[in-house]
Coordinates of C-alpha atoms in Angstrom, one line a residue:
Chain A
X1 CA -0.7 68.7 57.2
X2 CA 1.5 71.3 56.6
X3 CA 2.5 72.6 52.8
X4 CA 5.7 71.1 51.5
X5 CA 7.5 74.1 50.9
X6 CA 7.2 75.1 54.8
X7 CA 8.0 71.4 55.4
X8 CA 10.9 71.3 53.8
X9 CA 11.9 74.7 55.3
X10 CA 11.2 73.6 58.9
X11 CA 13.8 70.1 57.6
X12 CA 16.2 72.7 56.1
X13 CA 16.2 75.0 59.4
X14 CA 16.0 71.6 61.8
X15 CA 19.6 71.1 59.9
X16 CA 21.1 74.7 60.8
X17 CA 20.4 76.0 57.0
X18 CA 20.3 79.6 58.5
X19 CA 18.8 80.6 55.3
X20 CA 16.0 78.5 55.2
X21 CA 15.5 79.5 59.2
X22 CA 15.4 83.3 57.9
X23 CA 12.6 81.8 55.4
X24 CA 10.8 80.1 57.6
X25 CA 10.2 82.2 60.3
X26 CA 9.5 85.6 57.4
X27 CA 6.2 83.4 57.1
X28 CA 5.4 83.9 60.6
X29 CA 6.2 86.7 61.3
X30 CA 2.8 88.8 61.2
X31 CA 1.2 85.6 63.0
X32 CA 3.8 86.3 65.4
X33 CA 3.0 89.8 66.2
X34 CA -1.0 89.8 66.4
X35 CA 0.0 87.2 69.0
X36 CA 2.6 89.4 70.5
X37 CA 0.2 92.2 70.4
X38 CA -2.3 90.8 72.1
X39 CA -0.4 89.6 75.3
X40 CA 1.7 93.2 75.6
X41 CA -0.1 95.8 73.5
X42 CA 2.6 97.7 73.1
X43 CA 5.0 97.2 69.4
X44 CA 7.8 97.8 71.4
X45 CA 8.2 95.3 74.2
X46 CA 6.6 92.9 70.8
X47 CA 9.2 93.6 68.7
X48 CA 11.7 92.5 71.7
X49 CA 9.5 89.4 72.1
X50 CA 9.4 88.5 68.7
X51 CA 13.8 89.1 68.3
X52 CA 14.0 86.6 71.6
X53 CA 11.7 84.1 70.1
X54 CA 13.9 83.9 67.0
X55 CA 16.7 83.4 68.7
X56 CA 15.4 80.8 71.2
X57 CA 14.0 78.8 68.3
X58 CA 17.2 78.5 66.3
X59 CA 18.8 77.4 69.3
X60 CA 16.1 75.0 69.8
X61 CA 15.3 74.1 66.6
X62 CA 17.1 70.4 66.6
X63 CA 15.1 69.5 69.5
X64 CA 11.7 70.5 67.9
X65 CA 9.3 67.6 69.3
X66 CA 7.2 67.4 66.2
X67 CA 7.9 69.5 63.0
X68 CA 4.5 68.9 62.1
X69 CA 3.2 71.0 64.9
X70 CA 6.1 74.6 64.3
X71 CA 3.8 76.7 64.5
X72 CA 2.3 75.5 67.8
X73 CA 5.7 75.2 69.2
X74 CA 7.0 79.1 67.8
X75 CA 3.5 80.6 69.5
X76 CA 4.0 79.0 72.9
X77 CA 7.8 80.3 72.7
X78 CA 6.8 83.6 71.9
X79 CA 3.7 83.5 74.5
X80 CA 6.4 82.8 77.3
X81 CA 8.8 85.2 75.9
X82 CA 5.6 87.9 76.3
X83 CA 4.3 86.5 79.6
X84 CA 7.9 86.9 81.1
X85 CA 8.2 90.6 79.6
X86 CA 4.8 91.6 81.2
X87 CA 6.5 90.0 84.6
X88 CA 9.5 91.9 84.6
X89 CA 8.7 95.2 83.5
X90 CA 7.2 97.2 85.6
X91 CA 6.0 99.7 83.5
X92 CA 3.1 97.5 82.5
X93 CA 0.2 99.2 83.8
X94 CA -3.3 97.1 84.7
X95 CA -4.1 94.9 81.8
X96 CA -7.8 96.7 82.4
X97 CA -6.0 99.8 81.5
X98 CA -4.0 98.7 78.6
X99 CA -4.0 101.1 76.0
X100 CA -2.5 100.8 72.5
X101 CA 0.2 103.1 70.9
X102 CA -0.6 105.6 68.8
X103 CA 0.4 103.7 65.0
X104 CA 3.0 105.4 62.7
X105 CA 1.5 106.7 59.6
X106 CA 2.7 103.4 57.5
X107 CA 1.1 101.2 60.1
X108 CA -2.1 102.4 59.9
X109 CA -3.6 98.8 58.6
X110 CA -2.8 97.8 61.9
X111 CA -5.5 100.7 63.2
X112 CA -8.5 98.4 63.2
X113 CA -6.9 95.2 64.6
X114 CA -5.4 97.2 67.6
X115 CA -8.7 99.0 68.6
X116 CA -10.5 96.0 69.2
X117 CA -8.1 94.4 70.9
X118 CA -8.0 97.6 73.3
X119 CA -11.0 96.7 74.0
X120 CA -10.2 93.8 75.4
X121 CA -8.1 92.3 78.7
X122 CA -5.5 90.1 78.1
X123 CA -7.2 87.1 79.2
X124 CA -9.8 88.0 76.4
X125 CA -8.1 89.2 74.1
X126 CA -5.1 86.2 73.5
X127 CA -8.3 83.8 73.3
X128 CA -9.8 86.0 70.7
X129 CA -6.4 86.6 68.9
X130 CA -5.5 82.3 68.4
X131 CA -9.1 81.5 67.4
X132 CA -9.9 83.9 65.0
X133 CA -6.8 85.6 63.6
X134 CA -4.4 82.6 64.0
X135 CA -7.2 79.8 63.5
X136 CA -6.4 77.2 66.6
X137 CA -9.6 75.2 67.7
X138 CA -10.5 75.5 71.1
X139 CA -8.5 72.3 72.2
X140 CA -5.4 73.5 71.2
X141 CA -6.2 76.5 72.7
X142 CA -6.7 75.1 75.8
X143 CA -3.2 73.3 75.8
X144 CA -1.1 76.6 74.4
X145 CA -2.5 78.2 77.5
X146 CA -3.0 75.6 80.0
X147 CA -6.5 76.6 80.7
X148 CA -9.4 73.9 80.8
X149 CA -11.3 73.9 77.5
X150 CA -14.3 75.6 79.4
X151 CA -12.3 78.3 80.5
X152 CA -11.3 78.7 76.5
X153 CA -14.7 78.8 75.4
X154 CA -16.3 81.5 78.1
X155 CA -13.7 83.8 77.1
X156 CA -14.3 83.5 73.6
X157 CA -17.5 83.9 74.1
X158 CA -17.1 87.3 76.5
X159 CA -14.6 88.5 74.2
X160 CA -17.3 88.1 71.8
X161 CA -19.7 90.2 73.7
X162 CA -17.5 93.2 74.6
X163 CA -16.7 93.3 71.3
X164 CA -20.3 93.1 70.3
X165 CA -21.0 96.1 72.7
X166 CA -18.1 98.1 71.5
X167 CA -19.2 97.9 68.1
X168 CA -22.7 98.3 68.9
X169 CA -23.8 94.6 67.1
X170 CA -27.1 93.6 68.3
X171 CA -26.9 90.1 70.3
X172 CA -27.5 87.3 68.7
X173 CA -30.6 85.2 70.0
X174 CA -31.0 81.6 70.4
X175 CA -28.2 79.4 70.2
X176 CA -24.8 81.0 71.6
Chain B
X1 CA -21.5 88.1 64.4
X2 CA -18.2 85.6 64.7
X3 CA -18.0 86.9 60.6
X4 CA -17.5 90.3 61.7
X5 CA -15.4 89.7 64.4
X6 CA -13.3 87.5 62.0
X7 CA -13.0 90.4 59.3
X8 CA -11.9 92.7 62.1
X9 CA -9.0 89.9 63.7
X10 CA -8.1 88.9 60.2
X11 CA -7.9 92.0 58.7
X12 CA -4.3 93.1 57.3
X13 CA -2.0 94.1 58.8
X14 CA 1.6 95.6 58.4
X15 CA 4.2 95.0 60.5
X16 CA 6.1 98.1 62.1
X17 CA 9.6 99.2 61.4
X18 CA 10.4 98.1 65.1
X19 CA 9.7 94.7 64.7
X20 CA 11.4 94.0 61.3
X21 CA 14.2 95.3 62.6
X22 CA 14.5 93.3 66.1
X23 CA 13.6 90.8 63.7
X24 CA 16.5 91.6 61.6
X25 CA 19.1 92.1 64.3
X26 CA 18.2 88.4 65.7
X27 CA 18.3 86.8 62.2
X28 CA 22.1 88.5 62.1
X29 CA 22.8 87.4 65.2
X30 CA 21.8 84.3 64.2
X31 CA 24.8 84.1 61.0
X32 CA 27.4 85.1 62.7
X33 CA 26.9 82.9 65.8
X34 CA 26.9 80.2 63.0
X35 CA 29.7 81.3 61.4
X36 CA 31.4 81.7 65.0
X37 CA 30.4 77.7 65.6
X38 CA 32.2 76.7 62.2
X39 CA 35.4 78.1 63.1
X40 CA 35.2 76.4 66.9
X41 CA 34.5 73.1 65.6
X42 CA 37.5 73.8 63.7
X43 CA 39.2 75.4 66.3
X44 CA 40.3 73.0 69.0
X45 CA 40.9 69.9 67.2
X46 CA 44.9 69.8 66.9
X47 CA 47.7 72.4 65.8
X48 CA 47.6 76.2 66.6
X49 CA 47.9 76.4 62.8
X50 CA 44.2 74.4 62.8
X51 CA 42.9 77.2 64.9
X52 CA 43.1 80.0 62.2
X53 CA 41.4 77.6 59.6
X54 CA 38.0 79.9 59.4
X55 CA 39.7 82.9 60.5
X56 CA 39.6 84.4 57.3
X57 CA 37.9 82.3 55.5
X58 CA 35.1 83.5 53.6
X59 CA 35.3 81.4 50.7
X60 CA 35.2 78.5 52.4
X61 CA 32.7 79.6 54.9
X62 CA 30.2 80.3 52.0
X63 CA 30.7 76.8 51.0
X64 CA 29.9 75.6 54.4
X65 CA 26.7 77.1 54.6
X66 CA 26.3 75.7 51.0
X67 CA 27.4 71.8 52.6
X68 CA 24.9 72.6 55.2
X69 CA 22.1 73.2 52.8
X70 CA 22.9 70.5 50.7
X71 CA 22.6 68.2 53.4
X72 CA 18.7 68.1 53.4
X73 CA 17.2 66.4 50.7
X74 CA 16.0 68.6 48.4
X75 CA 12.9 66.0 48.0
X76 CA 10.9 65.7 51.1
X77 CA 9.6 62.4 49.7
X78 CA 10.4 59.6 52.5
X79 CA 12.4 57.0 51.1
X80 CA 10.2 53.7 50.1
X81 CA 12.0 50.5 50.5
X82 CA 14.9 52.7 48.8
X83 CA 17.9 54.5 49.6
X84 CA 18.2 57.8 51.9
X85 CA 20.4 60.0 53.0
X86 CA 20.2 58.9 56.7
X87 CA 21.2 55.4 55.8
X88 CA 24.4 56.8 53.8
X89 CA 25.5 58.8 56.5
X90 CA 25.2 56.3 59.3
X91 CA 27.1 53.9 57.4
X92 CA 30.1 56.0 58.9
X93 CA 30.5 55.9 62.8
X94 CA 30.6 59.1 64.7
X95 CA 34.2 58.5 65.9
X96 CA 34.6 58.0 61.8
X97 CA 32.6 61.8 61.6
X98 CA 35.2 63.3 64.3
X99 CA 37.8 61.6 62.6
X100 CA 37.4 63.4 59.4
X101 CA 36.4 66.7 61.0
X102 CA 40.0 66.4 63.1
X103 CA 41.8 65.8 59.7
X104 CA 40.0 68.1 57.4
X105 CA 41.0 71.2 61.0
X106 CA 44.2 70.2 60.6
X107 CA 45.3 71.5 57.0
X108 CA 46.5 74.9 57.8
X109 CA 44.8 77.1 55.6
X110 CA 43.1 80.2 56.0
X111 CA 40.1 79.6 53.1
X112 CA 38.9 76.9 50.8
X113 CA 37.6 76.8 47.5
X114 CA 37.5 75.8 44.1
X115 CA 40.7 76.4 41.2
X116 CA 37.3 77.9 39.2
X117 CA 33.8 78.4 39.4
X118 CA 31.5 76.3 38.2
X119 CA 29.8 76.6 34.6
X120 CA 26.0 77.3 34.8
X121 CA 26.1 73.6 32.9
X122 CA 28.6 72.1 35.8
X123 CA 25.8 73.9 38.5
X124 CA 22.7 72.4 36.9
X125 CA 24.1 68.6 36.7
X126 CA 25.6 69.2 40.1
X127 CA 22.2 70.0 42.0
X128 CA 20.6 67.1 39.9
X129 CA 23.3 64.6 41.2
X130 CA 23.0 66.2 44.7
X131 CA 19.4 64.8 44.9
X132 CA 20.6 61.5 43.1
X133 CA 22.9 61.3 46.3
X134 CA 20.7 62.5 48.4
X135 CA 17.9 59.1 47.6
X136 CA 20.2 56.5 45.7
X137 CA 23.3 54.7 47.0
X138 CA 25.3 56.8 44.1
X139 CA 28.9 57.7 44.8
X140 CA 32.2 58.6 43.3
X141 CA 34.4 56.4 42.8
X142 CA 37.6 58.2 44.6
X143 CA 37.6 60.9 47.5
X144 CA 39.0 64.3 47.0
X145 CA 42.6 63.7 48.6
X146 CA 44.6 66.6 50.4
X147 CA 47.9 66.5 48.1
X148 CA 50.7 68.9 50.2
X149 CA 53.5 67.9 47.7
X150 CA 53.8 67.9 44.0
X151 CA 55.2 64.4 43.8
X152 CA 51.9 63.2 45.4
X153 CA 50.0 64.2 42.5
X154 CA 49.1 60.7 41.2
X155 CA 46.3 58.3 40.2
X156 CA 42.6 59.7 39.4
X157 CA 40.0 62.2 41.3
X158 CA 40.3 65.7 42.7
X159 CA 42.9 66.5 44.8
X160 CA 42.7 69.8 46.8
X161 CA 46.5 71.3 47.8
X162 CA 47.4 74.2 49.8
X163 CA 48.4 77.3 47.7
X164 CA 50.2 79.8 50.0
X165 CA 47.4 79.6 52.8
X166 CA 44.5 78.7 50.2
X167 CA 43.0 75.5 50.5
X168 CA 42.3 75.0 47.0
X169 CA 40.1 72.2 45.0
X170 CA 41.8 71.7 42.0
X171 CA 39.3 71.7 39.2
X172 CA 40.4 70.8 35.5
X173 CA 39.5 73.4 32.6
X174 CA 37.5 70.5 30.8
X175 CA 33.9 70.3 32.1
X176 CA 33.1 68.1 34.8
X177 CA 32.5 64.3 34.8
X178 CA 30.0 63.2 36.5
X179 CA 32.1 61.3 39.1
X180 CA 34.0 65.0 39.8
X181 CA 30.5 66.2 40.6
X182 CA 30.0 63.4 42.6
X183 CA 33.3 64.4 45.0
X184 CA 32.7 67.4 45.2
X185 CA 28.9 66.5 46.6
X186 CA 31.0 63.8 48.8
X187 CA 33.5 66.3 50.2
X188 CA 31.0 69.0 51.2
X189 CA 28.5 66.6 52.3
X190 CA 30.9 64.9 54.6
X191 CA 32.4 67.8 55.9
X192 CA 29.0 69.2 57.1
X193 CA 27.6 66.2 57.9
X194 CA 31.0 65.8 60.4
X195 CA 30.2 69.2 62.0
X196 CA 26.9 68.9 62.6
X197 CA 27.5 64.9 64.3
X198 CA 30.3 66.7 66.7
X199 CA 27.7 69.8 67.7
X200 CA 25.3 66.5 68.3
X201 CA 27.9 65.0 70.8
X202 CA 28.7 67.8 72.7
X203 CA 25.1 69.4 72.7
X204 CA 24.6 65.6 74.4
X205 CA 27.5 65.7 76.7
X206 CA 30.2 64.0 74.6
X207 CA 31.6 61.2 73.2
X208 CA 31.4 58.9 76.7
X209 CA 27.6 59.7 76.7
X210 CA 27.2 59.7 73.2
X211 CA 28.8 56.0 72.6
X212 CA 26.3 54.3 75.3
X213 CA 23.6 56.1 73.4
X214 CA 24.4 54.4 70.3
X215 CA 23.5 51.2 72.2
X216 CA 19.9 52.4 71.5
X217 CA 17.6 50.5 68.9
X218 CA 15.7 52.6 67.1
X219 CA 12.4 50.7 68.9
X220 CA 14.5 51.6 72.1
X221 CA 15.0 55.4 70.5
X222 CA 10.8 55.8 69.9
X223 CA 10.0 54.3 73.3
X224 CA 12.1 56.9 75.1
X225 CA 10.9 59.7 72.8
X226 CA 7.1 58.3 73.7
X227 CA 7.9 58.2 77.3
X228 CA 9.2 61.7 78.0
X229 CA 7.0 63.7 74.7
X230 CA 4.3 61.5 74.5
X231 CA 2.0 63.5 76.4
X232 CA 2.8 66.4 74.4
X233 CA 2.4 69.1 77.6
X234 CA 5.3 71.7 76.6
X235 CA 6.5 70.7 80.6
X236 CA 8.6 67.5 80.0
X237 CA 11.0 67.1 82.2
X238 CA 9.5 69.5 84.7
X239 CA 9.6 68.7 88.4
X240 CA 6.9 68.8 90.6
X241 CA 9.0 70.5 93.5
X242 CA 12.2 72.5 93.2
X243 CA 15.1 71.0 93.5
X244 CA 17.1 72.0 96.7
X245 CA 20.3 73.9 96.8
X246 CA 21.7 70.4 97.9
X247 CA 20.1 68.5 95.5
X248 CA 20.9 70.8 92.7
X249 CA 24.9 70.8 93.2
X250 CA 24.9 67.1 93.9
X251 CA 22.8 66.8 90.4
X252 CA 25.8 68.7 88.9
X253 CA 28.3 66.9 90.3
X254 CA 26.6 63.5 89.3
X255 CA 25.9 65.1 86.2
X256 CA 30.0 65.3 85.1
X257 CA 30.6 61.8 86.5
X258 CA 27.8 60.4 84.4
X259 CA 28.9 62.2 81.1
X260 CA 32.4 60.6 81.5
X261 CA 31.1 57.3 82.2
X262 CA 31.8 57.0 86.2
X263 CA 28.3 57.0 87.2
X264 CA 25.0 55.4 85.9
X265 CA 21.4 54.6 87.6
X266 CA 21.4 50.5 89.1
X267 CA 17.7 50.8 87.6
X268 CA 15.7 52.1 85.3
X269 CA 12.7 54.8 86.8
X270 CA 9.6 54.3 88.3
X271 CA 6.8 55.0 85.3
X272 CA 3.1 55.9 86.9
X273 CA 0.2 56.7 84.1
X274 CA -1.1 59.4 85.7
X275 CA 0.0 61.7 89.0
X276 CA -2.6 60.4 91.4
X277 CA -0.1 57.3 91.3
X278 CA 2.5 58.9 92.6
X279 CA 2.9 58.0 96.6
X280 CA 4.9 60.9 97.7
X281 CA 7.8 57.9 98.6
X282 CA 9.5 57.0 95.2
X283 CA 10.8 58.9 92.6
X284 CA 8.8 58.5 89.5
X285 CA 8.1 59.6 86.1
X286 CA 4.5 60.0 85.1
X287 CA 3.5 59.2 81.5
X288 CA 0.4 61.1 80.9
X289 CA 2.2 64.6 81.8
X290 CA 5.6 64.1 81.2
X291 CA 6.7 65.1 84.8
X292 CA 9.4 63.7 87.2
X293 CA 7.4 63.6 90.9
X294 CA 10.0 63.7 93.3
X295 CA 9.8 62.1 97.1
X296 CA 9.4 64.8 99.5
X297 CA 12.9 63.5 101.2
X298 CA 16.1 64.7 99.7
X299 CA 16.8 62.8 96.4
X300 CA 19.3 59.8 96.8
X301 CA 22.3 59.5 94.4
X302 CA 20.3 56.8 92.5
X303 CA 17.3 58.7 92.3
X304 CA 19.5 62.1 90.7
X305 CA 21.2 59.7 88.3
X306 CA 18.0 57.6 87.5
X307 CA 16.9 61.3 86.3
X308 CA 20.3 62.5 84.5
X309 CA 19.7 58.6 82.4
X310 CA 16.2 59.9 81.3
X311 CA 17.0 63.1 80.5
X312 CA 20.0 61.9 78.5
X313 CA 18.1 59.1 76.5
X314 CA 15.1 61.6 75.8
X315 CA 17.5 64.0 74.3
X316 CA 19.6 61.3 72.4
X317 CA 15.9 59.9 71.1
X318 CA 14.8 63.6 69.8
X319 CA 18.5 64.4 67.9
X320 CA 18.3 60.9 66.5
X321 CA 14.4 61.1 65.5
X322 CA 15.4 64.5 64.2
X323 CA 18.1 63.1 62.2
X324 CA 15.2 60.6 60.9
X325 CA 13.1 63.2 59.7
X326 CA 15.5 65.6 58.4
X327 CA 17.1 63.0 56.0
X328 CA 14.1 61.4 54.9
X329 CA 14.3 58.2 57.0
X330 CA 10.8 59.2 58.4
X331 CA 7.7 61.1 57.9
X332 CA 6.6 62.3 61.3
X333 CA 7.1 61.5 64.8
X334 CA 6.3 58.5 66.7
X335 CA 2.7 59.1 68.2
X336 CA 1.0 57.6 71.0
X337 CA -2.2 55.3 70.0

């Protein structure tokens, strides 16, 4: 279930309260960029994804197929507004050889959350990103990103690794 | 391990300038399209004079915004076996809701807005009988009437009356009744509640289309909603092919003549559960992923409008269900068992 207050922002915002819309979406709005972040790395082209997404939601918003499910519905948005940035710009280099920005001084809590995802390929790290920072199980995973659920969980589970590696954490024995 | 990688992925973060302010720039982009669809519902309902209604029209524009708040209950309860706000507003029909849109556009004034603001008292027992309207069958006795000359000042309630190009609600020095509250609630409620049914009927394809809908039971309305969501895949509607330059402009055409009420399907779709059913020969629309499977031979006239039906009946379901939810006629969406 989701809180009342957000309820009742997601019934103000389904009737055009712009207001409540502004509200609303405030509250997702750091969600919005570690899943931003991990699909294009770069704050830019994230910041671009994240101003479409708003936009394409309030236009949207009456048709929302289940309010109980906004989040869901805002991250696939803003996952296809990401996908189609990587697709058109060409300046996009490898995801292999993705690198992150250099932070500006006031962004510096983002330091630790971008060098791990550098770490990363996309593949890995927009798995890694909705299961641990955005808390989706695996099944809805597997539906935002029409991948099978086995697909899901060898990701997380590589992701898991390379990060493991990275950070020089010893490998867990026994049960994965 | 997964602790540490969950420290590291849930760690704070801060979000740079260059996203608050894309963020920003959509969120104003956002008012003043809004404020841009208020004055064009207004805009092209009657007189030249009707046009520049919003032009300048601040005062009423911030009461508007304020209608359109008010409109959603301000309890998310769900009405049991009691009153809600869907049932008062759909005790007017929509030609009723375009009716008093139409009359309300055509008083040429350039703003609207009360004779005086309201006392912090007035404000308090106003929001306290907007939820009382909101969930009980309350209402005022009289309507607030548009008064253009003095000799029409008669008989009880607020009347509102042009001053110079000010559409003004005339409010008396004494505080409040109850029942002037209650207008006032009534008025704004009604005028946002009018707006919001005509963007409904056009975002559907107008009246013609809209009218059939209303045809729909409710049972009818979740069935439709089941069919095309039900599976929940983020690709209803989809195709399985494209369509072809052909089919596409003969879609559109068929499209016009169906949203003025010259064309409609002979039958209903084919439904198959799952696409393994589909035989390559018949259009069909398959429950389990919410996807048309079209024949590998151009799409017949039928077949196009048999699509353009659905389509039109899964929208009409979702703005209706919508409507549901929003006003506190239902808690959450029909679900599949």
């Amino acid at each position: 279930m989701i809180p009342i207050d957000k309820q009742t922002l997601i019934k103000k915002a389904m009737a055009r309260d712009t207001k409540a819309f502004t509200e609303l979406i405030q509250l997702y709005m750091k969600d919005m960029y570690r899943v931003g972040l991990a699909i294009l790395m770069n704050d830019e082209d994230v910041a671009d994804a994240i101003q479409d997404t708003i936009l394409t939601c309030w236009e949207k918003m009456h048709t929302l197929r289940e309010p109980a499910f906004f989040k869901t519905w805002l991250t696939r948005i803003l996952m296809n507004k990401c996908y189609d940035i990587l697709r058109k710009s060409p300046k996009h280099l490898p995801l292999e050889e993705t690198a992150y920005n250099q932070p500006a001084p006031e962004e510096v809590d983002n330091l630790e959350l971008k060098e791990a995802l550098s770490t990363l390929n996309e593949k890995y790290r927009i798995v890694m990103i909705l299961f641990y920072s955005e808390g989706y199980h695996i099944d809805e995973i597997a539906t935002l990103l029409k991948l099978p659920k086995s697909t899901v969980k060898t990701r997380l589970q590589r992701g898991r690794e390379k990060l493991a590696t990275y950070y020089g954490i010893p490998k867990r024995k026994g049960k994965k | 391990m997964r602790k540490d990688i969950s420290i590291i992925f849930k760690s704070e973060i801060t979000l740079p300038k260059v996203v608050q302010k894309k963020a920003h720039l959509a969120f104003e982009e956002i008012k003043n399209k809004e404020h841009d669809t208020m004055k064009n519902n207004t805009s092209e309902k009657r007189t030249s004079s009707v046009r520049e209604l919003f032009k300048k029209a601040p005062v009423w524009a911030a009461a508007i915004i304020l209608a359109i708040c008010v409109l959603v209950p301000t309890s998310i309860g769900l009405a049991k076996g009691g009153f809600s706000l869907y049932q008062r507003m759909h005790q007017t029909t929509t030609e009723e809701w375009l009716d008093i849109l139409a009359d309300y556009s055509a008083i040429p004034a350039d703003t609207c807005g009360y004779s005086r603001d309201l006392t912090e008292e007035e404000a308090t027992r106003y929001e306290e009988l907007q939820l009382a309207y909101q969930t009980t069958d309350i209402s005022p006795k009289f309507r607030i009437r548009y008064v253009d000359r003095e000799a029409d000042v008669t008989g009880e309630g607020l009347i509102m009356r042009l001053d110079d190009t000010n559409l003004i609600i005339q409010l008396p020095a004494a505080p409040l009744s109850d029942e002037h509250l209650l207008e006032l609630i009534d008025f704004e409620q009604n005028i946002s509640y009018s707006m919001r049914r005509n963007n409904m009927v056009e975002d559907l394809g107008g009246t013609t289309v809209w009218k059939k809908m209303e045809d729909l039971t409710i049972k009818e309305i979740e069935r439709y909603y089941l069919i095309y969501y039900g599976a929940n895949t983020h690709t209803s509607g989809g195709y399985n092919r494209r369509l072809s330059t052909e089919e596409r402009a003969q879609y559109d055409k068929l499209l016009a003549a169906y949203e003025v009420g010259s064309a409609h399907p002979q039958a209903e779709i084919i439904y198959i559960d799952e696409p393994e059913q589909f035989t390559g020969e018949h259009l069909a629309f398959c429950l389990s992923d919410g996807r048309y499977y079209l024949p590998e031979e151009p799409l017949s006239d039928e077949d196009i409008l048999q699509i353009i039906d659905l389509d039109k009946k899964a929208y009409y379901s979702i703005l209706q269900l919508n409507e549901q939810y929003i006003m506190g006629e239902r808690e959450h969406m029909p679900r599949r068992e």
